Amino acid sequence: MEELDQFMLQKARLALNEGHIFGLGREGFMRVNIACPRSNMEKALLQLEQAVKQLSHTGKKNIRILGRN
């Protein structure tokens, strides 16, 4: 989770919420708040897309998603 969180913050410039703050059984998950204006969501998705493209160009493909390799 730490690696995903750092990637999102540093490369995509997006913040995630840890799942455990939403109750039992949600540990190991991360959440994105999409309760925002559409223009903010579009900007966030573009930032994420650009960060993922950069990641694929650097050859780094081993980011943990949902607690798996």
Tab-separated table of N, CA, C and O in Angstrom:
chain	number	residue	atom	x	y	z
A	1	MET	N	0.814	-1.197	0.000
A	1	MET	CA	0.000	0.000	0.000
A	1	MET	C	0.856	1.259	0.000
A	1	MET	O	0.495	2.223	-0.641
A	2	GLU	N	1.930	1.226	0.715
A	2	GLU	CA	2.808	2.396	0.790
A	2	GLU	C	3.304	2.798	-0.601
A	2	GLU	O	3.316	3.975	-0.949
A	3	GLU	N	3.680	1.823	-1.412
A	3	GLU	CA	4.192	2.114	-2.752
A	3	GLU	C	3.105	2.740	-3.636
A	3	GLU	O	3.361	3.706	-4.350
A	4	LEU	N	1.898	2.211	-3.565
A	4	LEU	CA	0.791	2.772	-4.334
A	4	LEU	C	0.482	4.192	-3.871
A	4	LEU	O	0.301	5.097	-4.689
A	5	ASP	N	0.450	4.395	-2.573
A	5	ASP	CA	0.161	5.714	-2.016
A	5	ASP	C	1.208	6.726	-2.470
A	5	ASP	O	0.871	7.837	-2.885
A	6	GLN	N	2.478	6.353	-2.410
A	6	GLN	CA	3.551	7.248	-2.837
A	6	GLN	C	3.471	7.548	-4.339
A	6	GLN	O	3.682	8.675	-4.764
A	7	PHE	N	3.172	6.525	-5.132
A	7	PHE	CA	3.020	6.732	-6.569
A	7	PHE	C	1.911	7.740	-6.848
A	7	PHE	O	2.080	8.667	-7.628
A	8	MET	N	0.772	7.543	-6.199
A	8	MET	CA	-0.364	8.435	-6.432
A	8	MET	C	-0.039	9.864	-5.999
A	8	MET	O	-0.362	10.815	-6.713
A	9	LEU	N	0.607	10.021	-4.855
A	9	LEU	CA	0.941	11.361	-4.359
A	9	LEU	C	2.023	12.032	-5.192
A	9	LEU	O	1.874	13.180	-5.606
A	10	GLN	N	3.110	11.318	-5.446
A	10	GLN	CA	4.267	11.936	-6.085
A	10	GLN	C	4.145	12.034	-7.599
A	10	GLN	O	4.548	13.032	-8.182
A	11	LYS	N	3.636	11.011	-8.235
A	11	LYS	CA	3.587	11.001	-9.701
A	11	LYS	C	2.259	11.521	-10.256
A	11	LYS	O	2.244	12.302	-11.189
A	12	ALA	N	1.144	11.055	-9.695
A	12	ALA	CA	-0.169	11.470	-10.195
A	12	ALA	C	-0.697	12.716	-9.487
A	12	ALA	O	-1.651	13.326	-9.939
A	13	ARG	N	-0.071	13.079	-8.353
A	13	ARG	CA	-0.498	14.223	-7.555
A	13	ARG	C	-1.957	14.081	-7.100
A	13	ARG	O	-2.745	15.019	-7.158
A	14	LEU	N	-2.301	12.855	-6.670
A	14	LEU	CA	-3.638	12.556	-6.168
A	14	LEU	C	-3.514	11.896	-4.804
A	14	LEU	O	-2.595	11.122	-4.569
A	15	ALA	N	-4.440	12.168	-3.927
A	15	ALA	CA	-4.421	11.582	-2.589
A	15	ALA	C	-5.429	10.451	-2.497
A	15	ALA	O	-6.514	10.517	-3.081
A	16	LEU	N	-5.057	9.417	-1.777
A	16	LEU	CA	-5.937	8.279	-1.525
A	16	LEU	C	-6.304	8.249	-0.048
A	16	LEU	O	-5.571	8.758	0.788
A	17	ASN	N	-7.430	7.625	0.247
A	17	ASN	CA	-7.828	7.372	1.634
A	17	ASN	C	-7.629	5.894	1.925
A	17	ASN	O	-7.976	5.059	1.094
A	18	GLU	N	-7.080	5.593	3.090
A	18	GLU	CA	-6.903	4.193	3.480
A	18	GLU	C	-8.256	3.585	3.806
A	18	GLU	O	-9.096	4.206	4.455
A	19	GLY	N	-8.473	2.368	3.339
A	19	GLY	CA	-9.761	1.696	3.495
A	19	GLY	C	-10.198	1.491	4.931
A	19	GLY	O	-11.385	1.554	5.244
A	20	HIS	N	-9.231	1.271	5.837
A	20	HIS	CA	-9.598	0.964	7.230
A	20	HIS	C	-10.392	2.083	7.895
A	20	HIS	O	-11.155	1.833	8.820
A	21	ILE	N	-10.279	3.311	7.398
A	21	ILE	CA	-11.045	4.397	8.029
A	21	ILE	C	-12.535	4.307	7.701
A	21	ILE	O	-13.345	5.000	8.304
A	22	PHE	N	-12.899	3.424	6.774
A	22	PHE	CA	-14.301	3.250	6.393
A	22	PHE	C	-14.937	2.041	7.068
A	22	PHE	O	-16.064	1.687	6.759
A	23	GLY	N	-14.204	1.384	7.971
A	23	GLY	CA	-14.789	0.298	8.743
A	23	GLY	C	-14.035	-1.011	8.637
A	23	GLY	O	-13.070	-1.144	7.885
A	24	LEU	N	-14.502	-1.968	9.426
A	24	LEU	CA	-13.877	-3.289	9.459
A	24	LEU	C	-13.988	-3.982	8.108
A	24	LEU	O	-14.974	-3.823	7.395
A	25	GLY	N	-12.969	-4.757	7.784
A	25	GLY	CA	-12.971	-5.516	6.553
A	25	GLY	C	-12.509	-4.731	5.343
A	25	GLY	O	-12.508	-5.241	4.225
A	26	ARG	N	-12.135	-3.491	5.548
A	26	ARG	CA	-11.692	-2.676	4.415
A	26	ARG	C	-10.189	-2.401	4.453
A	26	ARG	O	-9.676	-1.603	3.681
A	27	GLU	N	-9.494	-3.089	5.371
A	27	GLU	CA	-8.048	-2.952	5.456
A	27	GLU	C	-7.426	-3.486	4.165
A	27	GLU	O	-7.936	-4.412	3.561
A	28	GLY	N	-6.347	-2.871	3.738
A	28	GLY	CA	-5.677	-3.327	2.527
A	28	GLY	C	-6.234	-2.726	1.250
A	28	GLY	O	-5.778	-3.047	0.157
A	29	PHE	N	-7.225	-1.857	1.379
A	29	PHE	CA	-7.797	-1.190	0.211
A	29	PHE	C	-7.524	0.307	0.305
A	29	PHE	O	-7.328	0.841	1.394
A	30	MET	N	-7.523	0.967	-0.832
A	30	MET	CA	-7.375	2.410	-0.883
A	30	MET	C	-8.577	2.962	-1.643
A	30	MET	O	-9.099	2.304	-2.537
A	31	ARG	N	-9.000	4.166	-1.278
A	31	ARG	CA	-10.162	4.774	-1.921
A	31	ARG	C	-9.823	6.145	-2.479
A	31	ARG	O	-8.993	6.855	-1.947
A	32	VAL	N	-10.522	6.481	-3.546
A	32	VAL	CA	-10.413	7.802	-4.156
A	32	VAL	C	-11.769	8.483	-3.988
A	32	VAL	O	-12.802	7.890	-4.290
A	33	ASN	N	-11.768	9.699	-3.506
A	33	ASN	CA	-13.004	10.453	-3.338
A	33	ASN	C	-13.372	11.085	-4.677
A	33	ASN	O	-12.626	11.895	-5.219
A	34	ILE	N	-14.519	10.705	-5.209
A	34	ILE	CA	-14.955	11.271	-6.488
A	34	ILE	C	-16.137	12.226	-6.308
A	34	ILE	O	-16.782	12.601	-7.277
A	35	ALA	N	-16.388	12.645	-5.078
A	35	ALA	CA	-17.462	13.602	-4.796
A	35	ALA	C	-16.926	15.014	-5.043
A	35	ALA	O	-16.564	15.738	-4.128
A	36	CYS	N	-16.831	15.356	-6.318
A	36	CYS	CA	-16.274	16.647	-6.705
A	36	CYS	C	-16.871	17.050	-8.052
A	36	CYS	O	-17.497	16.239	-8.728
A	37	PRO	N	-16.656	18.294	-8.463
A	37	PRO	CA	-17.145	18.706	-9.779
A	37	PRO	C	-16.507	17.860	-10.894
A	37	PRO	O	-15.375	17.394	-10.766
A	38	ARG	N	-17.250	17.692	-11.967
A	38	ARG	CA	-16.774	16.884	-13.093
A	38	ARG	C	-15.416	17.371	-13.603
A	38	ARG	O	-14.548	16.578	-13.950
A	39	SER	N	-15.216	18.672	-13.648
A	39	SER	CA	-13.945	19.217	-14.147
A	39	SER	C	-12.769	18.761	-13.284
A	39	SER	O	-11.690	18.475	-13.801
A	40	ASN	N	-12.972	18.669	-11.964
A	40	ASN	CA	-11.919	18.173	-11.073
A	40	ASN	C	-11.630	16.695	-11.344
A	40	ASN	O	-10.473	16.273	-11.346
A	41	MET	N	-12.690	15.929	-11.572
A	41	MET	CA	-12.522	14.499	-11.836
A	41	MET	C	-11.786	14.281	-13.153
A	41	MET	O	-10.903	13.422	-13.239
A	42	GLU	N	-12.131	15.054	-14.166
A	42	GLU	CA	-11.450	14.932	-15.460
A	42	GLU	C	-9.967	15.252	-15.324
A	42	GLU	O	-9.115	14.557	-15.879
A	43	LYS	N	-9.652	16.299	-14.576
A	43	LYS	CA	-8.251	16.670	-14.349
A	43	LYS	C	-7.526	15.546	-13.613
A	43	LYS	O	-6.395	15.182	-13.978
A	44	ALA	N	-8.147	14.989	-12.582
A	44	ALA	CA	-7.531	13.916	-11.812
A	44	ALA	C	-7.270	12.682	-12.680
A	44	ALA	O	-6.210	12.056	-12.584
A	45	LEU	N	-8.221	12.346	-13.537
A	45	LEU	CA	-8.035	11.184	-14.418
A	45	LEU	C	-6.915	11.417	-15.422
A	45	LEU	O	-6.154	10.485	-15.733
A	46	LEU	N	-6.779	12.623	-15.909
A	46	LEU	CA	-5.667	12.949	-16.810
A	46	LEU	C	-4.325	12.837	-16.085
A	46	LEU	O	-3.353	12.314	-16.637
A	47	GLN	N	-4.275	13.317	-14.855
A	47	GLN	CA	-3.048	13.215	-14.060
A	47	GLN	C	-2.687	11.752	-13.841
A	47	GLN	O	-1.517	11.369	-13.973
A	48	LEU	N	-3.672	10.934	-13.526
A	48	LEU	CA	-3.431	9.512	-13.311
A	48	LEU	C	-2.957	8.854	-14.604
A	48	LEU	O	-1.996	8.078	-14.600
A	49	GLU	N	-3.603	9.179	-15.707
A	49	GLU	CA	-3.210	8.608	-17.000
A	49	GLU	C	-1.759	8.957	-17.329
A	49	GLU	O	-0.975	8.098	-17.744
A	50	GLN	N	-1.380	10.209	-17.136
A	50	GLN	CA	-0.016	10.642	-17.426
A	50	GLN	C	0.988	9.930	-16.529
A	50	GLN	O	2.061	9.523	-16.988
A	51	ALA	N	0.658	9.764	-15.262
A	51	ALA	CA	1.560	9.087	-14.330
A	51	ALA	C	1.754	7.624	-14.710
A	51	ALA	O	2.866	7.106	-14.669
A	52	VAL	N	0.682	6.962	-15.107
A	52	VAL	CA	0.774	5.551	-15.513
A	52	VAL	C	1.597	5.428	-16.794
A	52	VAL	O	2.417	4.511	-16.926
A	53	LYS	N	1.414	6.346	-17.725
A	53	LYS	CA	2.209	6.321	-18.958
A	53	LYS	C	3.687	6.509	-18.652
A	53	LYS	O	4.535	5.841	-19.223
A	54	GLN	N	4.011	7.411	-17.734
A	54	GLN	CA	5.408	7.613	-17.321
A	54	GLN	C	5.961	6.335	-16.707
A	54	GLN	O	7.092	5.962	-16.979
A	55	LEU	N	5.165	5.698	-15.894
A	55	LEU	CA	5.588	4.462	-15.232
A	55	LEU	C	5.909	3.397	-16.267
A	55	LEU	O	6.923	2.714	-16.167
A	56	SER	N	5.085	3.259	-17.287
A	56	SER	CA	5.313	2.233	-18.291
A	56	SER	C	6.540	2.558	-19.141
A	56	SER	O	7.208	1.661	-19.626
A	57	HIS	N	6.871	3.842	-19.296
A	57	HIS	CA	8.045	4.231	-20.074
A	57	HIS	C	9.343	4.009	-19.300
A	57	HIS	O	10.391	3.856	-19.893
A	58	THR	N	9.259	3.995	-17.979
A	58	THR	CA	10.464	3.794	-17.173
A	58	THR	C	10.755	2.323	-16.955
A	58	THR	O	11.788	1.973	-16.414
A	59	GLY	N	9.829	1.467	-17.354
A	59	GLY	CA	10.032	0.029	-17.173
A	59	GLY	C	9.589	-0.476	-15.814
A	59	GLY	O	9.665	-1.657	-15.531
A	60	LYS	N	9.130	0.412	-14.935
A	60	LYS	CA	8.643	-0.010	-13.620
A	60	LYS	C	7.208	-0.489	-13.767
A	60	LYS	O	6.320	0.285	-14.057
A	61	LYS	N	7.020	-1.767	-13.591
A	61	LYS	CA	5.675	-2.321	-13.735
A	61	LYS	C	5.234	-3.094	-12.504
A	61	LYS	O	4.207	-3.721	-12.508
A	62	ASN	N	6.018	-3.055	-11.467
A	62	ASN	CA	5.720	-3.853	-10.282
A	62	ASN	C	5.149	-2.992	-9.173
A	62	ASN	O	5.711	-2.875	-8.105
A	63	ILE	N	4.026	-2.364	-9.440
A	63	ILE	CA	3.353	-1.592	-8.393
A	63	ILE	C	2.270	-2.477	-7.799
A	63	ILE	O	1.593	-3.189	-8.512
A	64	ARG	N	2.161	-2.484	-6.496
A	64	ARG	CA	1.178	-3.345	-5.837
A	64	ARG	C	-0.186	-2.691	-5.875
A	64	ARG	O	-0.343	-1.560	-5.461
A	65	ILE	N	-1.158	-3.430	-6.363
A	65	ILE	CA	-2.537	-2.945	-6.423
A	65	ILE	C	-3.405	-3.910	-5.664
A	65	ILE	O	-3.338	-5.119	-5.869
A	66	LEU	N	-4.231	-3.397	-4.761
A	66	LEU	CA	-5.105	-4.203	-3.904
A	66	LEU	C	-4.317	-5.239	-3.116
A	66	LEU	O	-4.761	-6.360	-2.918
A	67	GLY	N	-3.122	-4.864	-2.680
A	67	GLY	CA	-2.333	-5.734	-1.821
A	67	GLY	C	-1.700	-6.915	-2.530
A	67	GLY	O	-1.215	-7.826	-1.894
A	68	ARG	N	-1.680	-6.912	-3.851
A	68	ARG	CA	-1.083	-8.017	-4.621
A	68	ARG	C	0.078	-7.492	-5.443
A	68	ARG	O	0.134	-6.348	-5.806
A	69	ASN	N	0.985	-8.384	-5.816
A	69	ASN	CA	2.079	-8.020	-6.740
A	69	ASN	C	1.643	-8.225	-8.155
A	69	ASN	O	0.878	-9.030	-8.491
